[in-house]
Structure formats: structure tokens, C-alpha cells
Coordinates of C-alpha atoms and ligand atoms in Angstrom, one line a residue:
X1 CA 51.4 25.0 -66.1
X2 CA 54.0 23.8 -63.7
X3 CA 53.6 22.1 -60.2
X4 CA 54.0 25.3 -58.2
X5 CA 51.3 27.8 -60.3
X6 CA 49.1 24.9 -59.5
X7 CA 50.0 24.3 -55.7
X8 CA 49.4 28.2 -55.7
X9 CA 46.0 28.1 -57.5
X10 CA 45.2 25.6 -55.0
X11 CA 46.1 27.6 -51.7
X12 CA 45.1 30.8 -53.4
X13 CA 41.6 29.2 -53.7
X14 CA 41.5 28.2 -50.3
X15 CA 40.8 31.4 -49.1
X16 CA 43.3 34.3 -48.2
X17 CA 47.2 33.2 -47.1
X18 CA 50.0 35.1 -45.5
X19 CA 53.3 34.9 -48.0
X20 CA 55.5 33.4 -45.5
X21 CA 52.8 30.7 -45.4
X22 CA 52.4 30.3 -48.9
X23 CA 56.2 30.0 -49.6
X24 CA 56.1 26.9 -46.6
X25 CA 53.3 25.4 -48.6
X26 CA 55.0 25.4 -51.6
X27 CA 58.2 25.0 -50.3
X28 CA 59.7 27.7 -52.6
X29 CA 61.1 30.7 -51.5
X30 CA 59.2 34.2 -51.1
X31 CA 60.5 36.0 -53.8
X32 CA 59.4 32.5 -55.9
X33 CA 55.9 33.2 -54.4
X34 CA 56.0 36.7 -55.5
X35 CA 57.2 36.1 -59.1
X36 CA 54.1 33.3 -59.7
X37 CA 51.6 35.5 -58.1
X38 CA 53.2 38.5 -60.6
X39 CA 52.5 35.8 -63.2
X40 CA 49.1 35.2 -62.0
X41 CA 48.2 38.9 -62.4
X42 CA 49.6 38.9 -65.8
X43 CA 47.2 35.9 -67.0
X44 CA 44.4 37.9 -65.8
X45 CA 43.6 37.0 -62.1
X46 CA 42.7 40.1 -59.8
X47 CA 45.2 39.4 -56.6
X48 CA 44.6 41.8 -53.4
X49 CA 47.5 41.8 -51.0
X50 CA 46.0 42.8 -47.4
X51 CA 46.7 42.0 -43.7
X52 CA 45.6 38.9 -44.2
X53 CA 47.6 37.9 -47.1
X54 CA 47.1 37.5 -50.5
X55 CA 43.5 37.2 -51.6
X56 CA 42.1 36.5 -55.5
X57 CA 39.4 39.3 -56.1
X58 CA 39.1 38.5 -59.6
X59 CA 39.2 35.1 -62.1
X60 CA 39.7 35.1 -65.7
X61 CA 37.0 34.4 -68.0
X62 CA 38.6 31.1 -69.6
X63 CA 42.0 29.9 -69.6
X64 CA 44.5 27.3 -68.0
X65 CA 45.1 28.6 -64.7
X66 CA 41.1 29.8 -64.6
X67 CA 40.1 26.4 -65.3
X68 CA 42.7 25.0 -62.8
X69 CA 41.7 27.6 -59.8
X70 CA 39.5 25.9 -57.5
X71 CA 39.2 22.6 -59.6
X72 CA 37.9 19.8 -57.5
X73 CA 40.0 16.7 -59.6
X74 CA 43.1 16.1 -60.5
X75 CA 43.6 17.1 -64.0
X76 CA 46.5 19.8 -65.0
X77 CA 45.2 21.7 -67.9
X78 CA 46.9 22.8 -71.3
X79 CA 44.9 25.8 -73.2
X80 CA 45.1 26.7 -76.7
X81 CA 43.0 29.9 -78.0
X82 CA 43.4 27.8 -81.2
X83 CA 44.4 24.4 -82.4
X84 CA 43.3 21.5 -85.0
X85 CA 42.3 19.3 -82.9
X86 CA 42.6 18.7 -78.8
X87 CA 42.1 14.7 -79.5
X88 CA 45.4 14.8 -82.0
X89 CA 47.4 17.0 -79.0
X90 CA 46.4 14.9 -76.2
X91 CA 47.1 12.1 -78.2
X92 CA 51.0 13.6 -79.0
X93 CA 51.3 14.4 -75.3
X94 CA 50.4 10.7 -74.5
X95 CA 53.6 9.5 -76.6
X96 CA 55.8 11.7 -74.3
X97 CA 54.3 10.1 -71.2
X98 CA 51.9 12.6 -70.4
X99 CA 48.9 11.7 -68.2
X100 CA 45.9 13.2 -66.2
X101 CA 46.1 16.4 -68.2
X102 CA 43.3 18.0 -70.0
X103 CA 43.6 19.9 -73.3
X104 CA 41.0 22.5 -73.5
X105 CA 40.7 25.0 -76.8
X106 CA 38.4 28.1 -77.5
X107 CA 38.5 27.0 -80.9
X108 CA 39.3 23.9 -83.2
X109 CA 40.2 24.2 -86.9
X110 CA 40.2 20.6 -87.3
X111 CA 38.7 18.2 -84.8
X112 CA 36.8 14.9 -85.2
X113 CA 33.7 13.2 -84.9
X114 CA 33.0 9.7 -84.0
X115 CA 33.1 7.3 -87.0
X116 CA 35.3 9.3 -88.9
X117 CA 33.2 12.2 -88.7
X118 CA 34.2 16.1 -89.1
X119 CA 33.1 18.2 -85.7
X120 CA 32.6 21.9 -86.5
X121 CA 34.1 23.7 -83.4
X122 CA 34.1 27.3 -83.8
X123 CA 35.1 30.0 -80.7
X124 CA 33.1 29.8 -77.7
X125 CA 32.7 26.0 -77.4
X126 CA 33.8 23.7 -74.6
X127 CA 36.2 21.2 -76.4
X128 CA 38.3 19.4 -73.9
X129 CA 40.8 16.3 -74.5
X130 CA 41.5 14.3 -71.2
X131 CA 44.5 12.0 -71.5
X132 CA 44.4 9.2 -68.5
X133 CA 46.3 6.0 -68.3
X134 CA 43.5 3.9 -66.0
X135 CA 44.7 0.7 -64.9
X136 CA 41.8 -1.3 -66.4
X137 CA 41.6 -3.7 -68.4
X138 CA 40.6 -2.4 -72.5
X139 CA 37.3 -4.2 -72.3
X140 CA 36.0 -1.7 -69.8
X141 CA 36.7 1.1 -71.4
X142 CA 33.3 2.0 -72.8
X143 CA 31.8 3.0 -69.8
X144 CA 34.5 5.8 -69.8
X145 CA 32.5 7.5 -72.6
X146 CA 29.0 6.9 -70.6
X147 CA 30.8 8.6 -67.6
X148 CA 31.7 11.3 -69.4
X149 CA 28.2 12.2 -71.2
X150 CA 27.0 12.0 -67.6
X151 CA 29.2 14.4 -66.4
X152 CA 28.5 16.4 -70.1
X153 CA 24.9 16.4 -69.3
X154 CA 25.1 17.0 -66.1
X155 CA 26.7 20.1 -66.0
X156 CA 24.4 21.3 -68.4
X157 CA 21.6 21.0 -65.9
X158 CA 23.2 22.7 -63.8
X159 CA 23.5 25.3 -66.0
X160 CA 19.7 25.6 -66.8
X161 CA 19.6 22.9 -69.7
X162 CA 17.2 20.1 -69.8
X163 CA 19.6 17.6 -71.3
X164 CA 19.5 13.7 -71.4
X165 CA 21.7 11.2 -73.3
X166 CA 21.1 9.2 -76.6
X167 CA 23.0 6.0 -76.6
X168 CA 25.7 5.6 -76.4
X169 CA 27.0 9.0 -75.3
X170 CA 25.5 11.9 -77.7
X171 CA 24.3 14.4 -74.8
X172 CA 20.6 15.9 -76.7
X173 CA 18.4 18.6 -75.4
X174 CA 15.2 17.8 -74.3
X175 CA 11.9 17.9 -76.3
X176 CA 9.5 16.1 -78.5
X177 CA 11.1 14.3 -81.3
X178 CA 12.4 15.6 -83.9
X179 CA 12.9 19.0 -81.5
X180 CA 15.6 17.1 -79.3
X181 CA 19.2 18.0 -80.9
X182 CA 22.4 17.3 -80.5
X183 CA 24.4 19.4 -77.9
X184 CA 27.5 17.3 -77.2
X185 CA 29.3 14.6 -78.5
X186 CA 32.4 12.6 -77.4
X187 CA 35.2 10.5 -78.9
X188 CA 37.6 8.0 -77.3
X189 CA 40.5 7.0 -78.4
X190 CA 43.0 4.3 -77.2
X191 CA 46.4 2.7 -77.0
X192 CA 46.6 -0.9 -75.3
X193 CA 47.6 -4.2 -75.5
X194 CA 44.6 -7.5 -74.9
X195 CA 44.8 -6.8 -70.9
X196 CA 46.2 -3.3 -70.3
X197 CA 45.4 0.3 -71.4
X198 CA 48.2 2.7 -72.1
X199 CA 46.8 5.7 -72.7
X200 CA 43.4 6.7 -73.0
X201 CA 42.1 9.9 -74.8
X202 CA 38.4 11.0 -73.9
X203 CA 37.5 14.2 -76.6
X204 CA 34.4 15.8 -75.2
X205 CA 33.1 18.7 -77.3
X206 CA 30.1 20.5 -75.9
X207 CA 28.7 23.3 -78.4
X208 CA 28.3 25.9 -75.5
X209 CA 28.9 29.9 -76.3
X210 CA 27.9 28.9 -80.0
X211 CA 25.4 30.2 -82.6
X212 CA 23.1 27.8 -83.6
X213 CA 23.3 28.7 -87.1
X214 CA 27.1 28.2 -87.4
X215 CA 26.5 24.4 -86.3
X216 CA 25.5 21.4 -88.6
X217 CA 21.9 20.4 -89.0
X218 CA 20.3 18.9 -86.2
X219 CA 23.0 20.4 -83.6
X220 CA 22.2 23.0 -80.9
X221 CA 24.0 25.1 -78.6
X222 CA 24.0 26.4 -75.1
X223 CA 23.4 29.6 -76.2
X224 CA 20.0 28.8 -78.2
X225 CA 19.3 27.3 -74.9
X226 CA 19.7 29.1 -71.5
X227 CA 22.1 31.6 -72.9
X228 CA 25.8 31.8 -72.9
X229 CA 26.8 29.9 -69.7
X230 CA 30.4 30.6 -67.8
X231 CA 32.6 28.1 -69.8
X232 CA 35.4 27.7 -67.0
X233 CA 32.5 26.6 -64.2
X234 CA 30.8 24.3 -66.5
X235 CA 33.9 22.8 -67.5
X236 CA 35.0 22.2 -64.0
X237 CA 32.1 21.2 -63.2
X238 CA 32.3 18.6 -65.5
X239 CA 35.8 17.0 -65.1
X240 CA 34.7 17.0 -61.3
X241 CA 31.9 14.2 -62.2
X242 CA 34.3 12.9 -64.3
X243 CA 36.4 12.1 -61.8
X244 CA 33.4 11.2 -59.1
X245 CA 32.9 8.8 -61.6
X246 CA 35.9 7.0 -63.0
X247 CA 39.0 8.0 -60.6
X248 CA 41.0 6.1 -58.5
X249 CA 39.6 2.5 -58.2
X250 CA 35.6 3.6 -57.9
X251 CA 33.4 0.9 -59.2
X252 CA 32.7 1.4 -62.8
X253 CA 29.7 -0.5 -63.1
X254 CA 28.0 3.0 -60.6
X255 CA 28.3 4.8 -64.2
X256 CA 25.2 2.8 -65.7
X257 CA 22.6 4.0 -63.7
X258 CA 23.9 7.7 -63.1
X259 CA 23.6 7.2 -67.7
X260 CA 20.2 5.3 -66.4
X261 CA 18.8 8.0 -65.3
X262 CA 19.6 10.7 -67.5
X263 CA 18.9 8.5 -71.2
X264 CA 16.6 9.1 -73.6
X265 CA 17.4 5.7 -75.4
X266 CA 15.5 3.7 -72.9
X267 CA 12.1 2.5 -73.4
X268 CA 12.4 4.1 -76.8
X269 CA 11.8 2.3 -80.5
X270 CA 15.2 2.6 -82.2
X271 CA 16.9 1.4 -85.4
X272 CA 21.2 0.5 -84.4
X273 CA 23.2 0.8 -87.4
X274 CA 26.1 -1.7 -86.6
X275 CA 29.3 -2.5 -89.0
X276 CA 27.7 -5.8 -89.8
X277 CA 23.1 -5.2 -89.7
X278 CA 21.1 -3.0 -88.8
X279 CA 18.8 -3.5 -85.6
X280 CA 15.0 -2.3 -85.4
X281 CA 13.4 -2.7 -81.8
X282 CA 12.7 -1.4 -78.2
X283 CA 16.1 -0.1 -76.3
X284 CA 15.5 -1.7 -73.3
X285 CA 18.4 -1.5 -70.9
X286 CA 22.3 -0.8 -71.1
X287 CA 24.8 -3.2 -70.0
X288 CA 28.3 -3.0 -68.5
X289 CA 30.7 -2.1 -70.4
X290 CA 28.0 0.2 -72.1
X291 CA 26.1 -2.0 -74.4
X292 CA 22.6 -1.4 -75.8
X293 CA 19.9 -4.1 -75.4
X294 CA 17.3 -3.8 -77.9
X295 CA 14.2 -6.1 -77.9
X296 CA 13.5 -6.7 -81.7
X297 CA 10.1 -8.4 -82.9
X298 CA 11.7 -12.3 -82.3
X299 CA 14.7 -11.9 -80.0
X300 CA 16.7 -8.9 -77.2
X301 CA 19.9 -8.3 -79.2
X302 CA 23.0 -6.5 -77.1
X303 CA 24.8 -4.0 -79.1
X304 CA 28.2 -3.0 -78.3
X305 CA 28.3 -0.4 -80.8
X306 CA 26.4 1.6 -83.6
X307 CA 24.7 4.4 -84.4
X308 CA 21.2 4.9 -82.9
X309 CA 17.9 6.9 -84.1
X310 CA 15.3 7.3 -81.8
X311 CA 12.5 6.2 -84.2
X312 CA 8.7 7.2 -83.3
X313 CA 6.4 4.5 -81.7
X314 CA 4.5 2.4 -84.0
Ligands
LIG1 C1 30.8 12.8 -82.1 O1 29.7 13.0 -81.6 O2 30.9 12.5 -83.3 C2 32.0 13.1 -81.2 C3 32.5 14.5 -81.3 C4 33.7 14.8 -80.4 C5 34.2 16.2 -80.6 C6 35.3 16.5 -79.6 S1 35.6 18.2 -79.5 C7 37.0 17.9 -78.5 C8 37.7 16.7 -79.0 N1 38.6 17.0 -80.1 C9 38.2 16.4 -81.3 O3 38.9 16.6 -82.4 N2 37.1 15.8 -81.1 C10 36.6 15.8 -79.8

């Protein structure tokens, strides 16, 4: 989407404008202003022309400029009704230079899991790629992944779903163990050297306007939940916190209690599977960048990464 369909979105959703004032504040011409709000029309938006100017009566269901109209954060969005995998394109967009752009698909035919995983993401899901270039150092980049199943799980609650977070950013659905099941998952991805990032790629796939049955064991969907849920709110909704969260130069270290106070890791018996041991104990706390401190039976242990199972008390 170029600069000026997204200056428009952004005036359109401001309320109702005059032409002559939209072609000022996009400093195009009139007839430029008429052509993109044509285009508009023809990606779906209802657009009323009255006295007081032009005035959107009607949003898409899903879609680029949907997602981009009214989006509170700074992301320009590329959509794809179908593609392998929005990780692989935001990570080819990185290598031309890209950056704050989001890569959103109704459908992947090939996308990834953490660990080398397979992620089944069929039609209706919210599977979103963010590509940023933060000037931090590599070391903090963890937290990025907290932040975003915060915002995940947030915006779930919003939309009527009692979910919480299992460390270190699977976003569950609340209930007794073994009810609670998987809802989202995310996967970072990174290019940097020891002190500086160069691109970063945060892969958030939320299994939203999903059948239950066409997911994986142990996996649910918004659907089985609270019902199908508008896909183009929940997402903005979600890059928004996203952005609350990590833009700019905000002070990362805010993520860990916002994860705080939405995990289900904490206070919980769990067994870490680590690349080098596994780790049996009590998850007592998480630390900057995002590690896991467990209290075994002779020692606290801080985890930087694994995977965890919430085991039941002893
Ligand atoms: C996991 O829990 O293993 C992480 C799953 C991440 C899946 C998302 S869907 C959008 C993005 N594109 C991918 O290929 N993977 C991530």
C-alpha cells in the first residue's frame, strides 16, 4: 500500500473531510484524491460523498487497507489471501530494507513453529509477520516475544476469551489442567551482529476463525471459544499493544509484569526441556530479557529457553 492510501485511510478515519481538504493533507492533487478514494471503493470500503465531505460508511471484512483504517501504530500492512509462510516474506522484505511493515495472511500453506516445528494455518486465522529493525542491543530481544503474547492475549480478552500465557510466550485458554490449550503461538526470528539488531521478524499466529477439529491435538480456537471474533479489530487491536509496548524508546523491562499478570507459568510445578537438561521445579518468577526462574528441590535455576509443561502439584 503506498504512502498516500495510508495518509487517506488515516484522514478518512478521522471523521468526514471536504476533498479540497483532503488533497491539502495529502498534498496530492484532487483528481489524485479521487482516483485513491475510487480505489478504496474497489477494495471494498463503503465511501459516502455528502456536504460534509467524504465519509466511510462501510469497512471491509479483512484485508490491507481494512486492517490499516483506523490503526493506532505505525505498521504498513502487506495481505496475502494465501501464502507459505508470512515469517519467510517478512523475512525477504527485510533483505530489501523493508521495516515496520506487517505481513498478514488468511491462509498459510507452509508456516513454522518454534523449534523447527510445522504450524497448521488454515483460512480464518490471524497469522501476522511484523518486520522491525529496533535499535537494541540482540540480548534484549526476548522480551519482544513476551510483548507480543501480551498483546496476543490481550486482545483475546477483549474479545470474550479467558486467555493467559505459558512461558515463554504460548498464549493458552483458561481452565483446569489438561482443559487449558493452546490458542497462539509466536516465533522470532533475527539478523544481528554481538551489539546490534538488523532486522527482527516477530510471526504471531493466533488460531482465530478456526475449527477446532482442523487443528493439532491440544490446540483450540477462537471459534470453539467465544465464537468467530472480527479478525481486522482483534488484529489491530493487537499490533496497538504491541506498539504500547515495544515502540519508540519505552522501557522494555514494563513488558514483564504486563506477561506477570496475565501467566499461567507462575507459582506452577513445571518440567523445562532445555538443549542441554531437563529442569523439574516451581516457576517462580521471570526475568528480563524473559527468562524463567524455577525453584528445583536443591537450588532456583534461570532458564533462558525451553520448552515448559505445566505439571500437576505433588
Ligand atoms: C509456535 O508456537 O511454535 C510458534 C508458532 C508461530 C506461527 C506463526 S503464524 C504466523 C507466522 N508465520 C509462520 O510461518 N509462523 C508464524
Amino acid at each position: 500500500m503506498n504512502e498516500t492510501r495510508r495518509a487517506l485511510l488515516d484522514a478518512l478515519a478521522d471523521g468526514p473531510i471536504e476533498g479540497p481538504a483532503l488533497a491539502d493533507r495529502l498534498d496530492v492533487s484532487r483528481a489524485a484524491v479521487w482516483k485513491q478514494v475510487e480505489a478504496l471503493r474497489e477494495a471494498g470500503f463503503g465511501i459516502e460523498s455528502g456536504d460534509d465531505g467524504y465519509r466511510v460508511v462501510e469497512i471491509p471484512e479483512y484485508g490491507a487497507e481494512a486492517i490499516a483504517f483506523g490503526l493506532e501504530a505505525p505498521y504498513r500492512i502487506e495481505y496475502h489471501d494465501q501464502i507459505g509462510s508470512t515469517n519467510d516474506r517478512a523475512r525477504e522484505l527485510a533483505e530489501t530494507g523493508e521495516a515496520d511493515l506487517v505481513v498478514v495472511a488468511d491462509e498459510q500453506t507452509g508456516s513454522r513453529g518454534r523449534l523447527g516445528r510445522e504450524w497448521i494455518g488454515p483460512s480464518g486465522g490471524v497469522w501476522a509477520s511484523l518486520l522491525l529493525r529496533p535499535e537494541r542491543p540482540p540480548a534484549e530481544i526476548p522480551v519482544y516475544a513476551l510483548a507480543a503474547a501480551v498483546a496476543v492475549a490481550r486482545a483475546a480478552r477483549e474479545a470474550g476469551a479467558e486467555a493467559v500465557i505459558k512461558w515463554p510466550n504460548d498464549v493458552l485458554l483458561a481452565g483446569e489442567e489438561p482443559t487449558q490449550r493452546k490458542l497462539a503461538g509466536i516465533l522470532t526470528e533475527m539478523e544481528g551482529e554481538a551489539d546490534r539488531v538488523s532486522w527482527l521478524v516477530v510471526g504471531i499466529g493466533v488460531n482465530a476463525n478456526v475449527d477446532a477439529g482442523a487443528l493439532p491435538d491440544g490446540a483450540t480456537s477462537l471459534r470453539e471459544a467465544t465464537g468467530d471474533v472480527d479478525r481486522r479489530v482483534f488484529l489491530q487491536r493487537l499490533l496497538e499493544t504491541f506498539h504500547d509496548l515495544t515502540g519508540g524508546d519505552t522501557d522494555l523491562h514494563a513488558i514483564l509484569d504486563e506477561w506477570r499478570a496475565l501467566a499461567a507459568t507462575l507459582g506452577q510445578r513445571v518440567r523445562v526441556e532445555t538443549p542441554g537438561e531437563t529442569i523439574v521445579g516451581e516457576a517462580i518468577d521471570v526475568q528480563f530479557p524473559g527468562s524463567l526462574v524455577v525453584r528445583t528441590d536443591d537450588d532456583e535455576r534461570v532458564v533462558h529457553t525451553g520448552d515448559c509443561e505445566h505439571l500437576r502439584p505433588v
